Short mmCIF file of C-alpha atoms and ligand atoms in Angstrom, two decimals:
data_model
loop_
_atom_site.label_atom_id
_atom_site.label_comp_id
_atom_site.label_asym_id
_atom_site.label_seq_id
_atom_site.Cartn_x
_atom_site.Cartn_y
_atom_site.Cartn_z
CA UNK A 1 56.08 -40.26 29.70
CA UNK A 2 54.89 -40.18 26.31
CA UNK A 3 53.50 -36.96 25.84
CA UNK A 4 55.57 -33.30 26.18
CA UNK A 5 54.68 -29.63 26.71
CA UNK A 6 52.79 -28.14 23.89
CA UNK A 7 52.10 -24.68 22.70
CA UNK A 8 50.01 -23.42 20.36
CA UNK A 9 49.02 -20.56 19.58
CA UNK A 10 45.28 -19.71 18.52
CA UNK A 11 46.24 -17.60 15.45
CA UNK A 12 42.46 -16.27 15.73
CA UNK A 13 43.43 -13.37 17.97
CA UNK A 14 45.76 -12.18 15.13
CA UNK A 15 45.59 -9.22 12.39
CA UNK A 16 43.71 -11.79 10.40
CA UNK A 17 44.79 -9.10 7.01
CA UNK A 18 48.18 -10.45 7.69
CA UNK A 19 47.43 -14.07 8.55
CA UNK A 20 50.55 -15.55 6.88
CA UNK A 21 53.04 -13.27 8.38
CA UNK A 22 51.50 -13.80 11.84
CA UNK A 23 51.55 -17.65 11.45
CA UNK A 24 55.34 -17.40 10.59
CA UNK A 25 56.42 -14.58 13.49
CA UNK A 26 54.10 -17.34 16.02
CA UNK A 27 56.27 -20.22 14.69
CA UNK A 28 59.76 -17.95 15.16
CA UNK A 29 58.37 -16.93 18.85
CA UNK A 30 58.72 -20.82 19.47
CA UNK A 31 54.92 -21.99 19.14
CA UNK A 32 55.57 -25.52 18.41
CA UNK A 33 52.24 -25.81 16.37
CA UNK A 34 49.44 -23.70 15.33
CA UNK A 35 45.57 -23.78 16.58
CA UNK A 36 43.27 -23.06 13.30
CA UNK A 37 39.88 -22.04 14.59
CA UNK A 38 37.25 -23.15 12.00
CA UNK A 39 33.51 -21.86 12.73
CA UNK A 40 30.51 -22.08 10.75
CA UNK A 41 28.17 -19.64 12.32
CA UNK A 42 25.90 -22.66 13.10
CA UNK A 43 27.75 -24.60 15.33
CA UNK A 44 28.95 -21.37 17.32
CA UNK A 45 27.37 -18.14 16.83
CA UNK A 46 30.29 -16.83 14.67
CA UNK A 47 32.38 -17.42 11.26
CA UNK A 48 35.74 -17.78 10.22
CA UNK A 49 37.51 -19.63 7.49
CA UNK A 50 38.01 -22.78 5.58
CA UNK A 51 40.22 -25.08 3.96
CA UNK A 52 40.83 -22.38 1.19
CA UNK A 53 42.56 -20.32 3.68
CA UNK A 54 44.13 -23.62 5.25
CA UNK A 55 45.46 -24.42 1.98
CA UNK A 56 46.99 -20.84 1.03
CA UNK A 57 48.72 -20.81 4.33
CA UNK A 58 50.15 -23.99 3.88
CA UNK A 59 51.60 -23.26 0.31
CA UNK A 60 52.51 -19.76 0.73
CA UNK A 61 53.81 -18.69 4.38
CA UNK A 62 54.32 -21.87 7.21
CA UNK A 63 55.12 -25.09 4.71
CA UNK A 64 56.29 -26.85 8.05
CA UNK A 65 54.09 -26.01 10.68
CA UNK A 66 51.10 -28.68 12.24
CA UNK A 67 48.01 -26.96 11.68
CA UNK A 68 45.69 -28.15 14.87
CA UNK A 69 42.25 -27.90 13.04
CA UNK A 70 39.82 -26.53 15.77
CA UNK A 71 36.37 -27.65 13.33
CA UNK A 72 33.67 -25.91 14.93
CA UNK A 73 31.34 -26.80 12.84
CA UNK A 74 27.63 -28.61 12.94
CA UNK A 75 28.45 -31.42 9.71
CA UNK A 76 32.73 -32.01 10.55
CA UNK A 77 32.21 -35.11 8.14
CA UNK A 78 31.91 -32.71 5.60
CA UNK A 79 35.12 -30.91 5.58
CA UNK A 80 37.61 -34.10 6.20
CA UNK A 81 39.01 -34.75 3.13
CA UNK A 82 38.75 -31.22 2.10
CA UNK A 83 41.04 -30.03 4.90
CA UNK A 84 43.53 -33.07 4.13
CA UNK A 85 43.71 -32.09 0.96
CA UNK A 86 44.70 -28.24 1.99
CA UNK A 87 47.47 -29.53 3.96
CA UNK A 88 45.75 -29.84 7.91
CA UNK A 89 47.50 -32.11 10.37
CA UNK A 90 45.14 -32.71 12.91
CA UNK A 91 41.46 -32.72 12.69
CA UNK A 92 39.83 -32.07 15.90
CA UNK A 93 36.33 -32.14 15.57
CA UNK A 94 33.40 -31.76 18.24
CA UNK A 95 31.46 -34.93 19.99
CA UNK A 96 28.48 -32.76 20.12
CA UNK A 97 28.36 -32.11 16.52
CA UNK A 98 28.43 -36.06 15.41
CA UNK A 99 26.33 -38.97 16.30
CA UNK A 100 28.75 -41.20 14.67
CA UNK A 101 32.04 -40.13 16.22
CA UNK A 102 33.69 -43.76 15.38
CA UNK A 103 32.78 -43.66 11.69
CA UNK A 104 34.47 -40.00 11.72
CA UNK A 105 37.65 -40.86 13.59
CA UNK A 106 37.98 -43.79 10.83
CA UNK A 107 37.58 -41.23 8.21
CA UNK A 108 39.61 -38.47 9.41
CA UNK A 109 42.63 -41.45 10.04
CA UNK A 110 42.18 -42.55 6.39
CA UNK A 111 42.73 -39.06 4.74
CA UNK A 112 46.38 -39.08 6.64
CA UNK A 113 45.11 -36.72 9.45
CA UNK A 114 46.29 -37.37 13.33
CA UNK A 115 42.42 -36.86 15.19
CA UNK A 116 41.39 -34.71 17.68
CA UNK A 117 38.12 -34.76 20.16
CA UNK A 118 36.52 -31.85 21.86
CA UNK A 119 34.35 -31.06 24.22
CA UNK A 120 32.15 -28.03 25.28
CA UNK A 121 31.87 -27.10 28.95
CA UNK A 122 28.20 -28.68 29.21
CA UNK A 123 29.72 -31.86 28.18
CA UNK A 124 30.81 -34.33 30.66
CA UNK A 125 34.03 -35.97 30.05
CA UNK A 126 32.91 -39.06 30.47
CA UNK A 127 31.26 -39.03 27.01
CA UNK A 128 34.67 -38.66 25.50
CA UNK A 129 35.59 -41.36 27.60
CA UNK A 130 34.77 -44.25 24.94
CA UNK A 131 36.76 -42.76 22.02
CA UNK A 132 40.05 -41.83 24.10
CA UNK A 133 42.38 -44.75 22.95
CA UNK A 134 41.42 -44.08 19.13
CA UNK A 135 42.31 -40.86 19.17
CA UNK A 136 45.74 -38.69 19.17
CA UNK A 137 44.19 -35.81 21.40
CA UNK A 138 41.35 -34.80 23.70
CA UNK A 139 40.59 -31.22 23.62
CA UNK A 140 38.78 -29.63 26.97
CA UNK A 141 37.40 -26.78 26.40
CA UNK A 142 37.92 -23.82 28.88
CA UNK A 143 35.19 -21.40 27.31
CA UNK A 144 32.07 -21.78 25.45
CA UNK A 145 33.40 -21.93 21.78
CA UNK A 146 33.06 -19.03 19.50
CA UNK A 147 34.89 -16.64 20.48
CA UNK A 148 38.41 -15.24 21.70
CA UNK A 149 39.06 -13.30 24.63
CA UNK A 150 36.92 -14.92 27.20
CA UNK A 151 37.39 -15.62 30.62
CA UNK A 152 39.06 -19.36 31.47
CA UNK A 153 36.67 -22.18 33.42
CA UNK A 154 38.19 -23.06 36.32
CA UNK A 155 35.75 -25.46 37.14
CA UNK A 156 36.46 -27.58 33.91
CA UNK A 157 40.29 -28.60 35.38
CA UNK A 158 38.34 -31.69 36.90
CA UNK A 159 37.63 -32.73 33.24
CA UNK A 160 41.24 -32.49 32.54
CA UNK A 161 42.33 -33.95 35.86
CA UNK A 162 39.97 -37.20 35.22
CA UNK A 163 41.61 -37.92 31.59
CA UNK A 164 44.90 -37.68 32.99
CA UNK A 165 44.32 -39.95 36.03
CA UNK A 166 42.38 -42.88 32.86
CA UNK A 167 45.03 -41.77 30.27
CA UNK A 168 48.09 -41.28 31.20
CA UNK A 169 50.07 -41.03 27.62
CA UNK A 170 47.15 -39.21 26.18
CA UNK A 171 48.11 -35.53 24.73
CA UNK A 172 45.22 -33.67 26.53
CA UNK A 173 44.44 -29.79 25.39
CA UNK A 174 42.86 -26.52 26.86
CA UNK A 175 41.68 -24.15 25.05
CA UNK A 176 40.04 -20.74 26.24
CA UNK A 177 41.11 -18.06 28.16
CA UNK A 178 44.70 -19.48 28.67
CA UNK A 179 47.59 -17.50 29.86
CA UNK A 180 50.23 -16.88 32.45
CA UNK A 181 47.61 -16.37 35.11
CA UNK A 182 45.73 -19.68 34.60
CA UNK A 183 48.51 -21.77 33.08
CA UNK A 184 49.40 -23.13 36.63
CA UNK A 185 45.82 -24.63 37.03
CA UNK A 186 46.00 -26.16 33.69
CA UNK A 187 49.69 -27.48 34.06
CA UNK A 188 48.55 -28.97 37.65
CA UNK A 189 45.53 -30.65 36.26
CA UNK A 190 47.36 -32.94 33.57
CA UNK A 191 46.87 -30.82 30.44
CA UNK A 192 50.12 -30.72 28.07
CA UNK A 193 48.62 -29.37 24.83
CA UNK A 194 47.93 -25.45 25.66
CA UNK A 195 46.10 -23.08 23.01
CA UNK A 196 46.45 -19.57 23.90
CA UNK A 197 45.15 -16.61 21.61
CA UNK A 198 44.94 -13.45 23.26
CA UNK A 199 47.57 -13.80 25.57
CA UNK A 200 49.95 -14.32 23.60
CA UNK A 201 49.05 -12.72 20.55
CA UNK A 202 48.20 -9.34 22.44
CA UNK A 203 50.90 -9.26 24.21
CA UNK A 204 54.03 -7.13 23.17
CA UNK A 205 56.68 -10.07 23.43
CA UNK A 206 54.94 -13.39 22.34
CA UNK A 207 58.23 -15.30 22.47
CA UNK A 208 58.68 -14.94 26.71
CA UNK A 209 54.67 -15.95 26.90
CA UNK A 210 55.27 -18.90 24.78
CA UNK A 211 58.34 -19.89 26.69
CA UNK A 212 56.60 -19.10 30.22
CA UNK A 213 53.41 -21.12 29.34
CA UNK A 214 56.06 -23.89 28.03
CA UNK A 215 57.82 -24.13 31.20
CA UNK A 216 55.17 -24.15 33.62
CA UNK A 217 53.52 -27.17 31.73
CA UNK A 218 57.45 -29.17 31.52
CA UNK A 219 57.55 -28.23 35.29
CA UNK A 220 54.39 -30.18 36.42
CA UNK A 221 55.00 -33.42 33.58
CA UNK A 222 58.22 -33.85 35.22
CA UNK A 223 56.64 -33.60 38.93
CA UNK A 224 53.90 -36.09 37.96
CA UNK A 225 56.71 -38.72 36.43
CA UNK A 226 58.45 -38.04 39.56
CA UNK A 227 55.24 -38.80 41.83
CA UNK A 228 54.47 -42.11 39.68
C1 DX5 B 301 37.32 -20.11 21.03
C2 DX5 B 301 38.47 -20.68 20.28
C3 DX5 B 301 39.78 -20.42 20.90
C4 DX5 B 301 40.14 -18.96 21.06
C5 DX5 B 301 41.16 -18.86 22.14
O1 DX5 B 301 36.15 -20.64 20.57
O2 DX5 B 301 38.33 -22.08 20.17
O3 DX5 B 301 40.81 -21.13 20.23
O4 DX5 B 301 40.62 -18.37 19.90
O5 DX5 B 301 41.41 -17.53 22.41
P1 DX5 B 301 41.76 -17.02 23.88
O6 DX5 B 301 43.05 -17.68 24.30
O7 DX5 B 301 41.89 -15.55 23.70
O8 DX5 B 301 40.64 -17.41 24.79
ZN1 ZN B 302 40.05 -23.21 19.46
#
């Protein structure tokens, strides 16, 4: 099985005065990457940050972490070789946003970046469908993006379920409303790539979260290679 249990936590949810040292204390709790949520108030009805802040986190507080670029944002073709340039690992941009999602995954693969595709919940999953073996990671959405806190989509798990059952080695994310009470349904459906803000950020002892949400998603990868 080519792809393993994932966590990373959405570093949105955070004390964002004290973004640095709550990248680090997520990377000692064992997140084994970070989710950056970029929005442009256009794309989503809300703002965040850039590659300015992408780049000052990289040089100053997490030098090793991946930094999962969430770019929700109308134009991603614009910020591709800025974000390489600030030190991003993965580019995950939005099919919505692009009507030339090929071009982009070319581009984002020549600045050195590993690429990402989302989807909104009003977007059916076959429309990723076409772009799955050019890309390093499908992202489901579990909310309607813009902000943290919401409640998870149950009834986007057949999304997740589908890519599993086309693409088996795929690395296939959720993001939205993720947390020890809807890990399970994620885990069962084929994700392995799990962004989780507010539950693990909010909660007193992020470290046992991680590690629960960790082991619940190891737990059903090694049932499915079992059942193959
Ligand atoms: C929402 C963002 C998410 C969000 C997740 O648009 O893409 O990454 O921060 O936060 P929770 O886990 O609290 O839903
Ligand atoms: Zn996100």
């Amino acid at each position: 099985m080519a792809y393993s249990a994932k966590i990373g936590p959405s570093i949105l949810s955070s004390d964002l005065s004290c973004l640095g040292s709550e990248c680090v204390r997520m990377m000692e709790c064992g997140a084994d990457y970070l989710h950056l949520d970029v929005m442009d108030g256009h794309f989503v009805p809300n703002i965040t940050f850039g590659h300015p802040m992408v780049e000052s986190l990289r040089k100053s507080s997490v030098q090793e972490a991946f930094f999962d670029m969430h770019m929700m944002v109308s134009r991603p073709e614009q910020w591709v070789k800025p974000m390489a340039a600030a030190g991003a690992n993965q580019y995950t941009f939005h099919l919505e946003a692009t009507s030339n999602a090929g071009n982009l995954i070319k581009e984002i693969r020549e600045s050195g970046m590993k690429v990402g595709v989302a989807i909104k919940p009003g977007t059916a999953v076959e429309e990723l469908a076409p772009w799955a073996n050019q890309i390093d990671m499908a992202l489901v959405m579990t909310v309607e993006p813009g902000f943290g806190g919401q409640k998870f989509m149950e009834d986007m798990m057949p999304k997740v379920s589908w890519l599993r059952s086309q693409f088996p080695s795929l690395d296939i994310e959720v993001d939205g409303g993720v947390g020890p009470d809807t890990i399970h349904k994620c885990a069962e459906a084929g994700a392995n790539m799990i962004v989780s803000g507010s539950a693990v950020i909010g909660n007193d002892d992020p470290r046992s979260v991680i590690a629960l949400l960790r082991t619940v998603v190891a737990e059903a990868i090694q049932k499915r290679s079992l059942d193959r």
